[in-house]
Tab-separated table of C-alpha atoms and ligand atoms in Angstrom:
chain	number	residue	atom	x	y	z
A	1	UNK	CA	-20.889	-200.479	-65.401
A	2	UNK	CA	-18.424	-198.932	-62.558
A	3	UNK	CA	-16.684	-201.487	-60.305
A	4	UNK	CA	-15.329	-200.530	-57.172
A	5	UNK	CA	-13.314	-202.411	-54.436
A	6	UNK	CA	-10.570	-201.979	-52.333
A	7	UNK	CA	-6.782	-202.486	-53.272
A	8	UNK	CA	-6.496	-206.109	-54.620
A	9	UNK	CA	-9.670	-207.311	-54.474
A	10	UNK	CA	-8.490	-207.668	-58.285
A	11	UNK	CA	-11.703	-205.053	-59.872
A	12	UNK	CA	-9.212	-204.265	-63.017
A	13	UNK	CA	-8.694	-207.836	-64.038
A	14	UNK	CA	-12.513	-208.181	-63.552
A	15	UNK	CA	-12.996	-204.671	-65.282
A	16	UNK	CA	-11.116	-205.752	-67.954
A	17	UNK	CA	-12.675	-208.928	-68.847
A	18	UNK	CA	-16.271	-207.769	-68.565
A	19	UNK	CA	-15.517	-204.629	-70.670
A	20	UNK	CA	-13.773	-206.917	-73.649
A	21	UNK	CA	-17.070	-209.259	-73.266
A	22	UNK	CA	-19.114	-206.237	-74.147
A	23	UNK	CA	-16.718	-205.461	-76.536
A	24	UNK	CA	-17.250	-202.245	-75.252
A	25	UNK	CA	-14.126	-199.170	-73.891
A	26	UNK	CA	-12.672	-200.517	-69.837
A	27	UNK	CA	-11.711	-196.656	-68.549
A	28	UNK	CA	-8.842	-197.819	-65.986
A	29	UNK	CA	-8.121	-194.946	-64.541
A	30	UNK	CA	-4.402	-196.617	-63.283
A	31	UNK	CA	-3.699	-197.263	-66.928
A	32	UNK	CA	-4.741	-193.830	-68.435
A	33	UNK	CA	-2.502	-192.122	-65.809
A	34	UNK	CA	0.292	-194.167	-67.080
A	35	UNK	CA	-0.258	-193.531	-70.507
A	36	UNK	CA	-0.649	-190.018	-69.922
A	37	UNK	CA	2.738	-189.658	-68.608
A	38	UNK	CA	4.224	-191.797	-71.272
A	39	UNK	CA	2.398	-190.114	-74.809
A	40	UNK	CA	1.745	-186.681	-72.756
A	41	UNK	CA	5.057	-186.026	-70.533
A	42	UNK	CA	4.745	-182.156	-71.447
A	43	UNK	CA	0.853	-181.648	-70.501
A	44	UNK	CA	-1.054	-179.691	-67.983
A	45	UNK	CA	-2.153	-182.787	-67.630
A	46	UNK	CA	1.032	-184.789	-67.260
A	47	UNK	CA	1.842	-182.057	-64.591
A	48	UNK	CA	-0.830	-182.691	-62.362
A	49	UNK	CA	-0.883	-186.196	-62.595
A	50	UNK	CA	2.585	-186.372	-61.407
A	51	UNK	CA	1.610	-185.705	-58.276
A	52	UNK	CA	1.316	-189.044	-57.548
A	53	UNK	CA	5.044	-190.279	-57.676
A	54	UNK	CA	4.795	-187.738	-53.970
A	55	UNK	CA	2.453	-190.752	-53.065
A	56	UNK	CA	-0.600	-188.138	-53.451
A	57	UNK	CA	-3.719	-188.882	-54.351
A	58	UNK	CA	-4.694	-187.059	-58.669
A	59	UNK	CA	-7.308	-184.281	-57.379
A	60	UNK	CA	-10.928	-184.615	-58.000
A	61	UNK	CA	-10.743	-182.385	-60.664
A	62	UNK	CA	-7.782	-184.211	-62.694
A	63	UNK	CA	-9.079	-187.320	-62.256
A	64	UNK	CA	-12.376	-186.109	-63.205
A	65	UNK	CA	-11.447	-184.979	-66.473
A	66	UNK	CA	-9.233	-187.863	-67.846
A	67	UNK	CA	-12.649	-189.822	-67.188
A	68	UNK	CA	-14.869	-187.504	-69.330
A	69	UNK	CA	-12.355	-187.502	-71.751
A	70	UNK	CA	-12.830	-191.150	-72.456
A	71	UNK	CA	-16.399	-190.956	-72.059
A	72	UNK	CA	-16.929	-188.973	-74.374
A	73	UNK	CA	-15.081	-191.172	-77.377
A	74	UNK	CA	-17.286	-192.367	-79.760
A	75	UNK	CA	-15.866	-195.931	-78.518
A	76	UNK	CA	-17.947	-195.411	-75.239
A	77	UNK	CA	-21.183	-194.430	-76.770
A	78	UNK	CA	-22.243	-197.828	-76.604
A	79	UNK	CA	-21.580	-198.531	-72.688
A	80	UNK	CA	-18.260	-198.157	-70.779
A	81	UNK	CA	-16.783	-199.784	-67.382
A	82	UNK	CA	-14.543	-197.732	-64.847
A	83	UNK	CA	-12.317	-198.528	-62.556
A	84	UNK	CA	-10.735	-196.815	-60.109
A	85	UNK	CA	-13.328	-193.785	-60.633
A	86	UNK	CA	-14.816	-192.992	-59.358
A	87	UNK	CA	-12.513	-192.561	-55.970
A	88	UNK	CA	-15.044	-191.037	-53.107
A	89	UNK	CA	-18.301	-189.429	-52.887
A	90	UNK	CA	-17.224	-186.160	-54.412
A	91	UNK	CA	-16.016	-187.706	-57.671
A	92	UNK	CA	-19.542	-189.923	-57.603
A	93	UNK	CA	-21.998	-186.915	-57.661
A	94	UNK	CA	-19.342	-185.466	-60.651
A	95	UNK	CA	-19.600	-188.270	-62.246
A	96	UNK	CA	-23.540	-188.616	-61.762
A	97	UNK	CA	-24.108	-184.547	-62.980
A	98	UNK	CA	-21.343	-185.818	-65.962
A	99	UNK	CA	-23.618	-188.252	-66.894
A	100	UNK	CA	-26.968	-186.286	-66.968
A	101	UNK	CA	-28.362	-187.758	-63.652
A	102	UNK	CA	-30.883	-189.738	-65.962
A	103	UNK	CA	-33.195	-192.512	-64.112
A	104	UNK	CA	-31.088	-196.091	-63.625
A	105	UNK	CA	-32.279	-198.551	-67.234
A	106	UNK	CA	-32.117	-194.900	-69.334
A	107	UNK	CA	-30.516	-195.977	-72.418
A	108	UNK	CA	-26.351	-195.702	-72.428
A	109	UNK	CA	-24.264	-193.628	-73.040
A	110	UNK	CA	-25.271	-191.109	-70.353
A	111	UNK	CA	-26.181	-193.356	-67.458
A	112	UNK	CA	-25.038	-195.041	-65.187
A	113	UNK	CA	-27.020	-199.245	-65.295
A	114	UNK	CA	-25.534	-200.323	-62.234
A	115	UNK	CA	-22.818	-200.475	-59.213
A	116	UNK	CA	-20.203	-203.606	-58.773
A	117	UNK	CA	-18.746	-204.000	-55.729
A	118	UNK	CA	-15.941	-206.958	-55.183
A	119	UNK	CA	-16.128	-208.296	-51.402
A	120	UNK	CA	-13.110	-209.606	-50.161
A	121	UNK	CA	-11.837	-209.997	-46.459
A	122	UNK	CA	-8.671	-208.149	-45.645
A	123	UNK	CA	-6.898	-211.753	-44.532
A	124	UNK	CA	-7.338	-212.717	-48.574
A	125	UNK	CA	-5.902	-209.066	-49.444
A	126	UNK	CA	-3.190	-209.319	-47.720
A	127	UNK	CA	-1.966	-212.360	-49.614
A	128	UNK	CA	-2.958	-211.358	-53.102
A	129	UNK	CA	-0.803	-208.309	-52.971
A	130	UNK	CA	2.112	-209.260	-50.450
A	131	UNK	CA	2.460	-211.733	-53.263
A	132	UNK	CA	1.971	-209.747	-56.044
A	133	UNK	CA	3.994	-208.938	-58.893
A	134	UNK	CA	3.944	-206.092	-61.312
A	135	UNK	CA	5.682	-205.122	-65.257
A	136	UNK	CA	6.281	-201.607	-64.708
A	137	UNK	CA	6.171	-201.148	-68.057
A	138	UNK	CA	3.047	-202.353	-69.131
A	139	UNK	CA	1.170	-202.526	-66.334
A	140	UNK	CA	-0.264	-206.226	-66.658
A	141	UNK	CA	0.397	-208.594	-62.663
A	142	UNK	CA	1.056	-211.866	-61.765
A	143	UNK	CA	1.324	-213.407	-58.534
A	144	UNK	CA	4.217	-215.409	-56.903
A	145	UNK	CA	2.244	-218.113	-56.008
A	146	UNK	CA	-1.446	-218.405	-57.578
A	147	UNK	CA	-0.212	-216.815	-60.863
A	148	UNK	CA	3.541	-216.729	-61.536
A	149	UNK	CA	4.779	-215.215	-65.001
A	150	UNK	CA	6.039	-218.248	-67.501
A	151	UNK	CA	10.226	-216.873	-66.774
A	152	UNK	CA	10.569	-216.363	-62.832
A	153	UNK	CA	11.360	-212.316	-62.868
A	154	UNK	CA	9.852	-211.726	-65.995
A	155	UNK	CA	6.536	-210.207	-67.698
A	156	UNK	CA	4.749	-212.771	-70.063
A	157	UNK	CA	3.506	-209.793	-72.067
A	158	UNK	CA	6.057	-207.514	-72.560
A	159	UNK	CA	9.829	-209.558	-71.064
A	160	UNK	CA	10.015	-206.076	-68.804
A	161	UNK	CA	11.708	-207.068	-65.341
A	162	UNK	CA	8.911	-207.688	-63.329
A	163	UNK	CA	8.746	-205.805	-59.701
A	164	UNK	CA	6.550	-205.239	-56.625
A	165	UNK	CA	5.311	-201.749	-56.548
A	166	UNK	CA	5.755	-199.732	-53.930
A	167	UNK	CA	2.315	-199.438	-52.804
A	168	UNK	CA	2.173	-203.003	-52.465
A	169	UNK	CA	4.409	-202.966	-49.062
A	170	UNK	CA	3.078	-203.856	-46.636
A	171	UNK	CA	3.617	-200.718	-44.733
A	172	UNK	CA	2.270	-198.936	-47.487
A	173	UNK	CA	-1.157	-201.804	-47.305
A	174	UNK	CA	-2.515	-200.269	-44.111
A	175	UNK	CA	-2.549	-196.763	-45.433
A	176	UNK	CA	-4.143	-197.908	-48.426
A	177	UNK	CA	-6.726	-199.491	-46.990
A	178	UNK	CA	-6.945	-196.714	-44.638
A	179	UNK	CA	-7.871	-193.806	-47.101
A	180	UNK	CA	-10.465	-196.996	-49.485
A	181	UNK	CA	-12.348	-197.203	-46.194
A	182	UNK	CA	-12.405	-193.897	-44.648
A	183	UNK	CA	-13.507	-192.169	-48.832
A	184	UNK	CA	-14.290	-195.307	-50.972
A	185	UNK	CA	-16.478	-197.050	-48.797
A	186	UNK	CA	-18.938	-194.516	-48.433
A	187	UNK	CA	-20.000	-194.764	-51.973
A	188	UNK	CA	-21.061	-198.331	-50.669
A	189	UNK	CA	-23.995	-196.862	-49.275
A	190	UNK	CA	-24.392	-194.139	-51.643
A	191	UNK	CA	-25.023	-196.199	-54.992
A	192	UNK	CA	-27.190	-198.707	-52.660
A	193	UNK	CA	-29.366	-195.962	-52.025
A	194	UNK	CA	-29.594	-195.178	-56.228
A	195	UNK	CA	-30.556	-198.620	-56.192
A	196	UNK	CA	-27.291	-199.570	-58.762
A	197	UNK	CA	-25.058	-201.701	-56.088
A	198	UNK	CA	-24.285	-205.184	-56.964
A	199	UNK	CA	-22.464	-206.639	-54.066
A	200	UNK	CA	-20.080	-209.297	-55.551
A	201	UNK	CA	-18.034	-212.337	-53.645
A	202	UNK	CA	-14.483	-211.238	-54.294
A	203	UNK	CA	-12.864	-214.520	-53.574
A	204	UNK	CA	-11.707	-217.350	-55.280
A	205	UNK	CA	-10.338	-218.142	-58.323
A	206	UNK	CA	-10.484	-215.783	-61.679
A	207	UNK	CA	-12.748	-217.630	-63.515
A	208	UNK	CA	-15.107	-218.127	-60.401
A	209	UNK	CA	-15.553	-214.600	-59.457
A	210	UNK	CA	-15.746	-213.384	-63.232
A	211	UNK	CA	-18.855	-215.755	-63.314
A	212	UNK	CA	-20.110	-214.489	-60.532
A	213	UNK	CA	-19.435	-210.743	-61.894
A	214	UNK	CA	-21.427	-211.933	-65.325
A	215	UNK	CA	-24.144	-212.805	-63.654
A	216	UNK	CA	-24.387	-209.348	-61.587
A	217	UNK	CA	-23.666	-207.546	-64.942
A	218	UNK	CA	-26.336	-208.912	-66.858
A	219	UNK	CA	-28.887	-207.637	-64.786
A	220	UNK	CA	-29.975	-204.088	-65.664
A	221	UNK	CA	-32.161	-201.593	-64.980
A	222	UNK	CA	-34.832	-201.966	-62.409
A	223	UNK	CA	-33.974	-205.691	-62.133
A	224	UNK	CA	-30.440	-204.113	-60.213
A	225	UNK	CA	-33.075	-202.863	-57.290
B	1	LIG	ZN1	5.073	-205.697	-69.307
């Protein structure tokens, strides 16, 4: 299954929960990119990833290579949850080619059973992102009002100091949403045409949203149409 949704829609959290429910890997490009910079800072791949520091996107080729490496692992043989990939139609085509372009409903691992698109209004996104606190060490995220850490400004998971990501500042949010509308939103039509799309209301408490995600994700194969 792959997740789609604008920045702040909660697809990372929901994707991780679904993967853990199913006992399959949560393949998050954000987490993978962080991990590559930590584990293999001098590799060719790390050099290609470092463009993010200049505010650029990782190339389609690099993103594809990183995801393919994860999907080829034996842990992914029973299935996987993709989060942050594909980000545009070109990447979606590359993924489809990689997965062997089998029809929906073919047994895993070499097919996508469905795509969950989280739908959230822009005002709700702004509230979420403007209050978001992120741990630069382990990637955990909190919210000033909705999900504050136990100790102010400190990560519950690893004890590191929390920060507001550059990316979550209002002026950067506009740019991120614009990028999403231009490049990623066309994927909604792309997957609808292929009978794989499930739109899920992404507003409300995390548990409520997860209930909807779980119900949508339980429908497989031709049920997705
Ligand atoms: Zn942390």
